[in-house]
Coordinates of C-alpha atoms and ligand atoms in Angstrom, one line a residue:
M131 CA -14.9 1.8 -15.0
R132 CA -18.2 3.8 -15.0
G133 CA -18.6 6.5 -17.6
K134 CA -16.8 9.7 -16.8
S135 CA -17.7 10.2 -13.2
K136 CA -15.1 8.7 -10.8
K137 CA -16.4 7.5 -7.4
V138 CA -14.2 6.3 -4.5
V139 CA -15.5 4.9 -1.2
L140 CA -13.2 5.2 1.8
I141 CA -13.8 2.8 4.7
G142 CA -12.0 3.9 7.9
T143 CA -11.9 7.7 8.5
G144 CA -9.0 7.6 10.9
M145 CA -5.6 9.3 10.5
V146 CA -4.6 7.3 7.4
G147 CA -8.0 7.4 5.7
M148 CA -8.3 11.1 6.2
S149 CA -4.8 11.8 5.1
F150 CA -5.7 10.0 1.9
A151 CA -9.0 11.9 1.6
Y152 CA -7.2 15.3 2.1
S153 CA -4.5 14.5 -0.4
A154 CA -7.2 13.2 -2.9
L155 CA -9.1 16.5 -2.5
N156 CA -6.0 18.5 -3.2
R157 CA -5.2 16.4 -6.3
N158 CA -8.8 16.5 -7.6
L159 CA -8.6 12.7 -7.7
C160 CA -12.2 11.8 -8.3
D161 CA -15.7 13.3 -8.7
E162 CA -17.3 11.7 -5.7
M163 CA -15.9 10.5 -2.4
V164 CA -18.0 8.6 0.2
L165 CA -16.7 8.2 3.8
I166 CA -17.7 5.2 5.9
D167 CA -16.7 4.4 9.5
V168 CA -18.1 2.3 12.3
D169 CA -18.1 5.7 14.1
K170 CA -20.7 7.4 11.9
K171 CA -20.4 10.7 13.7
R172 CA -16.7 10.8 12.9
A173 CA -17.4 10.2 9.2
V174 CA -20.0 12.9 9.1
G175 CA -17.7 15.4 10.9
E176 CA -14.8 14.5 8.5
A177 CA -17.0 15.0 5.5
M178 CA -18.1 18.4 6.8
D179 CA -14.5 19.5 7.5
L180 CA -13.4 18.5 4.0
N181 CA -16.4 20.2 2.4
H182 CA -15.5 23.5 4.1
G183 CA -12.1 23.3 2.3
L184 CA -13.8 22.8 -1.2
A185 CA -13.9 26.5 -1.9
F186 CA -10.1 26.7 -1.7
S187 CA -9.4 23.5 -3.6
G188 CA -10.4 24.3 -7.2
T189 CA -12.5 21.1 -7.5
S190 CA -16.2 20.4 -7.2
M191 CA -15.7 16.9 -5.6
K192 CA -18.9 15.6 -3.9
I193 CA -17.9 14.4 -0.4
Y194 CA -20.3 12.9 2.0
A195 CA -20.7 10.3 4.7
G196 CA -22.6 7.2 3.6
D197 CA -23.4 3.6 3.9
Y198 CA -22.2 0.4 2.3
D199 CA -24.9 0.6 -0.5
E200 CA -22.8 3.5 -1.9
C201 CA -20.2 0.9 -3.0
R202 CA -22.5 -0.5 -5.7
D203 CA -21.4 1.9 -8.4
A204 CA -18.0 2.9 -7.0
D205 CA -14.8 2.4 -9.0
I206 CA -12.6 1.9 -6.0
V207 CA -13.1 0.9 -2.3
V208 CA -10.2 2.0 -0.2
I209 CA -9.9 0.2 3.2
C210 CA -8.0 2.0 6.0
A211 CA -10.2 0.7 8.9
G212 CA -8.6 -1.2 11.7
V213 CA -8.3 -1.6 15.5
N214 CA -5.3 -0.6 17.5
Q215 CA -3.1 -3.0 19.5
K216 CA -4.3 -3.3 23.2
P217 CA -1.7 -3.3 25.9
G218 CA -0.2 -6.8 26.2
E219 CA -1.9 -8.0 23.0
S220 CA 0.2 -10.1 20.7
R221 CA 0.6 -9.4 16.9
L222 CA -1.4 -12.5 16.2
E223 CA -4.3 -11.5 18.5
L224 CA -4.4 -8.1 16.8
L225 CA -4.4 -9.8 13.4
K226 CA -7.3 -12.0 14.4
R227 CA -9.3 -8.9 15.6
N228 CA -8.5 -7.1 12.4
A229 CA -9.6 -10.2 10.4
E230 CA -13.0 -10.0 12.2
V231 CA -13.2 -6.3 11.5
F232 CA -12.7 -7.1 7.8
E233 CA -15.5 -9.6 7.8
T234 CA -17.9 -6.7 8.8
I235 CA -16.5 -4.6 6.0
V236 CA -15.8 -6.8 2.9
D237 CA -19.1 -8.8 3.1
P238 CA -21.4 -5.7 2.9
V239 CA -19.2 -4.2 0.2
V240 CA -19.6 -7.3 -1.9
R241 CA -23.3 -7.6 -1.1
S242 CA -23.8 -4.0 -2.4
G243 CA -22.9 -5.3 -5.9
F244 CA -19.5 -3.5 -6.0
S245 CA -17.6 -4.4 -9.2
G246 CA -14.5 -2.3 -8.9
I247 CA -11.1 -2.5 -7.3
F248 CA -10.2 -2.9 -3.6
I249 CA -7.2 -1.0 -2.3
V250 CA -6.1 -2.0 1.3
A251 CA -3.8 -0.1 3.6
T252 CA -4.7 -1.6 7.0
N253 CA -1.7 -3.4 8.7
P254 CA -0.4 -6.0 8.5
V255 CA -1.2 -4.9 4.9
D256 CA -0.1 -8.1 3.0
I257 CA -2.2 -10.3 5.2
M258 CA -5.2 -7.9 5.3
T259 CA -5.1 -7.7 1.5
R260 CA -5.1 -11.5 1.3
I261 CA -8.0 -11.6 3.7
T262 CA -9.9 -9.1 1.5
Y263 CA -9.2 -11.4 -1.5
E264 CA -10.4 -14.5 0.4
L265 CA -13.5 -12.9 1.8
S266 CA -14.5 -11.1 -1.5
R267 CA -13.7 -14.0 -3.9
F268 CA -12.8 -11.3 -6.4
E269 CA -10.3 -12.0 -9.1
P270 CA -6.8 -11.4 -7.6
H271 CA -6.0 -8.5 -10.0
R272 CA -8.9 -6.5 -8.4
V273 CA -7.4 -6.7 -4.9
I274 CA -4.4 -4.5 -4.2
G275 CA -2.5 -3.8 -1.0
T276 CA -0.4 -0.7 -0.6
G277 CA 2.5 -3.2 -0.1
T278 CA 5.9 -1.6 -0.2
T279 CA 4.9 1.6 -2.1
L280 CA 5.7 3.8 0.8
D281 CA 8.9 2.0 1.7
T282 CA 10.0 2.3 -2.0
A283 CA 9.3 6.1 -1.8
R284 CA 11.3 6.4 1.4
L285 CA 14.2 4.4 -0.2
R286 CA 14.2 6.7 -3.3
Y287 CA 14.2 9.8 -1.2
L288 CA 17.2 8.6 0.9
L289 CA 19.1 7.4 -2.2
G290 CA 18.4 10.7 -3.8
E291 CA 19.9 12.5 -0.8
Y292 CA 22.9 10.1 -0.8
F293 CA 23.8 10.4 -4.5
R294 CA 22.5 13.9 -4.8
I295 CA 20.1 13.1 -7.5
D296 CA 16.3 13.6 -8.0
P297 CA 14.5 10.6 -6.4
R298 CA 12.5 10.3 -9.6
N299 CA 15.7 9.3 -11.4
V300 CA 16.4 6.6 -8.9
H301 CA 15.0 3.3 -10.0
A302 CA 15.2 1.0 -6.9
Y303 CA 12.5 -1.0 -5.1
V304 CA 11.8 -2.3 -1.6
I305 CA 10.0 -5.7 -2.0
G306 CA 8.6 -8.5 0.1
E307 CA 6.6 -8.1 3.3
H308 CA 5.7 -4.6 4.4
G309 CA 7.5 -5.2 7.6
D310 CA 10.6 -6.6 9.2
S311 CA 11.6 -9.0 6.3
E312 CA 11.3 -6.4 3.5
F313 CA 14.5 -5.8 1.6
T314 CA 16.1 -3.9 -1.3
P315 CA 17.3 -6.0 -4.2
W316 CA 20.4 -3.9 -5.0
S317 CA 21.1 -6.0 -8.2
Q318 CA 18.0 -4.3 -9.7
A319 CA 18.8 -0.7 -8.6
L320 CA 19.7 2.0 -11.2
L321 CA 20.6 5.7 -11.2
A322 CA 19.0 6.8 -14.5
T323 CA 20.1 3.8 -16.6
K324 CA 23.4 3.0 -14.8
P325 CA 23.4 0.1 -12.3
I326 CA 24.1 1.3 -8.7
S327 CA 26.7 -1.5 -8.4
K328 CA 28.6 0.1 -11.3
V329 CA 28.2 3.6 -9.7
L330 CA 29.8 2.2 -6.5
Q331 CA 32.6 0.6 -8.5
D332 CA 33.4 3.8 -10.4
N333 CA 33.3 6.0 -7.3
S334 CA 34.7 3.7 -4.6
N335 CA 36.2 6.7 -2.8
K336 CA 32.8 8.3 -2.4
F337 CA 30.0 5.7 -2.2
R338 CA 30.0 2.4 -0.3
Q339 CA 27.7 -0.7 -0.1
N340 CA 27.8 -0.3 3.7
D341 CA 26.1 3.1 3.4
L342 CA 23.4 1.6 1.1
D343 CA 22.8 -1.2 3.6
Q344 CA 22.4 1.4 6.3
I345 CA 19.8 3.2 4.1
S346 CA 17.9 0.0 3.7
T347 CA 17.8 -0.4 7.5
E348 CA 16.7 3.1 7.9
V349 CA 13.8 2.5 5.5
R350 CA 12.8 -0.6 7.4
N351 CA 12.8 1.3 10.7
A352 CA 11.3 4.5 9.5
A353 CA 7.7 3.8 10.7
Q354 CA 8.9 2.9 14.2
K355 CA 10.9 6.1 14.4
I356 CA 7.9 8.2 13.3
I357 CA 5.6 6.3 15.7
L358 CA 8.0 7.0 18.6
A359 CA 8.1 10.7 17.7
K360 CA 4.4 11.3 16.9
R361 CA 2.5 8.1 17.7
A362 CA 1.4 7.2 14.1
T363 CA 2.3 7.6 10.5
Y364 CA -0.3 8.8 8.0
Y365 CA 0.7 11.6 5.5
G366 CA 3.1 9.4 3.5
I367 CA 0.8 6.5 3.3
G368 CA -2.2 8.8 2.5
M369 CA -0.2 10.1 -0.5
A370 CA 0.8 6.6 -1.5
I371 CA -2.8 5.5 -1.6
T372 CA -3.6 8.6 -3.7
R373 CA -0.9 7.5 -6.2
I374 CA -2.3 4.0 -6.5
V375 CA -5.9 5.3 -6.9
R376 CA -4.8 7.7 -9.6
A377 CA -2.9 4.9 -11.5
V378 CA -6.2 2.9 -11.6
L379 CA -8.6 5.7 -12.3
S380 CA -6.4 7.1 -15.2
D381 CA -5.5 3.6 -16.5
E382 CA -1.8 4.7 -16.2
Q383 CA -0.1 1.3 -16.5
S384 CA 2.4 2.7 -13.9
V385 CA 4.8 0.4 -12.1
L386 CA 4.2 0.5 -8.3
T387 CA 5.4 -1.9 -5.6
V388 CA 1.9 -2.9 -4.4
S389 CA 1.0 -6.0 -2.6
G390 CA -0.4 -8.4 -5.2
R391 CA -1.0 -12.2 -5.3
L392 CA 1.9 -14.3 -6.5
R393 CA 0.9 -16.7 -9.3
G394 CA 4.0 -18.7 -9.8
E395 CA 6.5 -15.7 -9.9
Y396 CA 9.7 -16.6 -8.1
G397 CA 8.4 -20.2 -7.9
R398 CA 5.7 -19.2 -5.4
K399 CA 1.9 -18.9 -5.3
N400 CA -1.0 -17.4 -3.4
V401 CA 0.7 -15.1 -0.9
F402 CA 0.3 -11.4 -1.3
L403 CA 3.5 -9.4 -1.0
G404 CA 5.1 -6.2 -2.3
N405 CA 6.6 -6.5 -5.8
P406 CA 6.6 -4.2 -8.8
C407 CA 3.3 -4.4 -10.6
I408 CA 1.8 -2.6 -13.6
I409 CA -1.3 -0.8 -12.4
G410 CA -4.2 0.3 -14.6
R411 CA -8.0 0.3 -14.9
N412 CA -8.2 -3.4 -14.2
G413 CA -6.1 -3.1 -11.0
I414 CA -2.9 -5.2 -11.4
D415 CA -2.4 -5.7 -15.1
R416 CA 0.8 -7.5 -14.8
T417 CA 3.4 -8.6 -12.2
I418 CA 7.0 -8.0 -13.0
E419 CA 9.2 -10.9 -12.0
L420 CA 12.6 -9.4 -11.2
S421 CA 15.9 -11.2 -12.1
L422 CA 17.0 -11.6 -8.5
T423 CA 20.3 -13.0 -7.4
Q424 CA 20.3 -16.2 -5.3
D425 CA 20.6 -14.2 -2.0
E426 CA 17.8 -11.9 -3.0
L427 CA 15.6 -14.8 -3.9
K428 CA 16.3 -16.3 -0.5
A429 CA 15.3 -13.1 1.1
L430 CA 12.0 -13.0 -0.9
H431 CA 11.2 -16.6 0.0
N432 CA 11.8 -15.7 3.7
S433 CA 9.2 -12.9 3.4
Y434 CA 6.9 -15.3 1.6
D435 CA 7.2 -18.0 4.4
I436 CA 6.6 -15.4 7.1
L437 CA 3.4 -14.2 5.4
E438 CA 2.2 -17.7 4.6
D439 CA 2.7 -18.7 8.3
S440 CA 0.9 -15.7 9.7
F441 CA -2.0 -16.3 7.3
R442 CA -2.2 -20.0 8.3
Q443 CA -2.6 -19.0 11.9
I444 CA -5.9 -17.2 11.4
E445 CA -9.1 -19.0 10.6
L446 CA -11.4 -17.3 8.2
Ligands
NAD10 P1 -7.1 5.1 13.3 O1 -7.3 4.4 14.6 O2 -6.8 6.6 13.3 O3 -8.3 4.8 12.4 C1 -8.9 3.6 12.2 C2 -10.4 3.9 11.9 O4 -11.0 2.6 11.5 C3 -11.2 4.5 13.0 O5 -11.8 5.7 12.5 C4 -12.2 3.4 13.4 O6 -13.4 3.9 13.8 C5 -12.3 2.7 12.1 N1 -12.9 1.4 12.2 C6 -12.6 0.4 13.1 N2 -13.4 -0.7 13.0 C7 -14.2 -0.4 11.9 C8 -15.2 -1.2 11.2 N3 -15.5 -2.4 11.6 N4 -15.8 -0.6 10.2 C9 -15.5 0.7 9.7 N5 -14.5 1.4 10.3 C10 -13.9 0.9 11.4 O7 -5.9 4.3 12.6 P2 -4.9 4.9 11.4 O8 -3.8 5.6 12.0 O9 -5.8 5.6 10.5 O10 -4.4 3.5 10.8 C11 -5.3 2.7 10.0 C12 -4.6 1.5 9.6 O11 -3.6 1.9 8.6 C13 -3.8 0.7 10.7 O12 -4.0 -0.7 10.5 C14 -2.4 1.1 10.5 O13 -1.4 0.2 11.0 C15 -2.3 1.2 8.9 N6 -1.2 1.8 8.3 C16 -0.7 1.3 7.2 C17 0.4 1.8 6.6 C18 0.9 1.1 5.3 O14 2.1 1.4 4.8 N7 0.2 0.2 4.7 C19 1.0 3.0 7.1 C20 0.5 3.5 8.2 C21 -0.6 3.0 8.9

């Protein structure tokens, strides 16, 4: 990490990228933020708009539109760039087009001499993070996807409502693919230090596993529900990115369910998927291998296989 000045480059100044930038400005996340987009005019306009809010923000963050050379001395490059699905286009075709977009992004970032941490939010995020890793050839701990951080936040919020407890005292995770095969390993879920399974046992007239399964489904379908209502989701993911960036810049050693590369955990390798990881200045410091039940392990392997198959279908 460079001296005291903290520099973040954001690539992709669409709804997700700018929700992150806006949240970063309000949290005084860094000293310098550079905006890059293939649509340069948009990046310039977004920088102007944010700068006009500086006077109200209590920070003196330097925000400007720039070019890939700016990545050279950056601590973090956040990628939110992507293309949208065309009518009639399959998921795989979209994935291939986004893989091409990433070639035009990751190569110039690496060529700039960038020596920091990549954080990827573009969907399908686990695959796009793996593509970033393959294209950059960085050490795996320096390439992080947002993974299931947002899904985990949604889960904790809903469990907090259900049990009437502050979500910060709910310790439960959504893991696996950020997508249809993600799941909640209930065997690992705690309210404060009490296992949720024991809470159900002790309050069987009040709380039921069926309700928890419904909450899990609600989390999985949340993005689709929001997209139906307002076409896209961006505030939540913008704040999730801010949370990950802060953990890196402040060397927090915080546990977040980011998408990281498996290196033998759960008996699997190479695939990037959402799992609790310890995040600090070096990116992913450690990966926590949960003590999953046989059924949960099966669900994780299912996610793994789906992600491995998708990755195999694109040629880099
Ligand atoms: P958007 O269309 O508003 O923005 C995308 C931006 O990328 C545009 O400004 C576009 O000009 C830019 N772009 C396209 N090609 C580029 C290139 N080659 N170089 C630089 N910039 C380029 O989309 P959005 O709503 O901001 O979503 C961005 C991505 O985030 C999507 O892939 C979306 O699915 C994903 N997303 C992820 C999560 C998550 O949990 N990980 C949640 C919500 C959205």
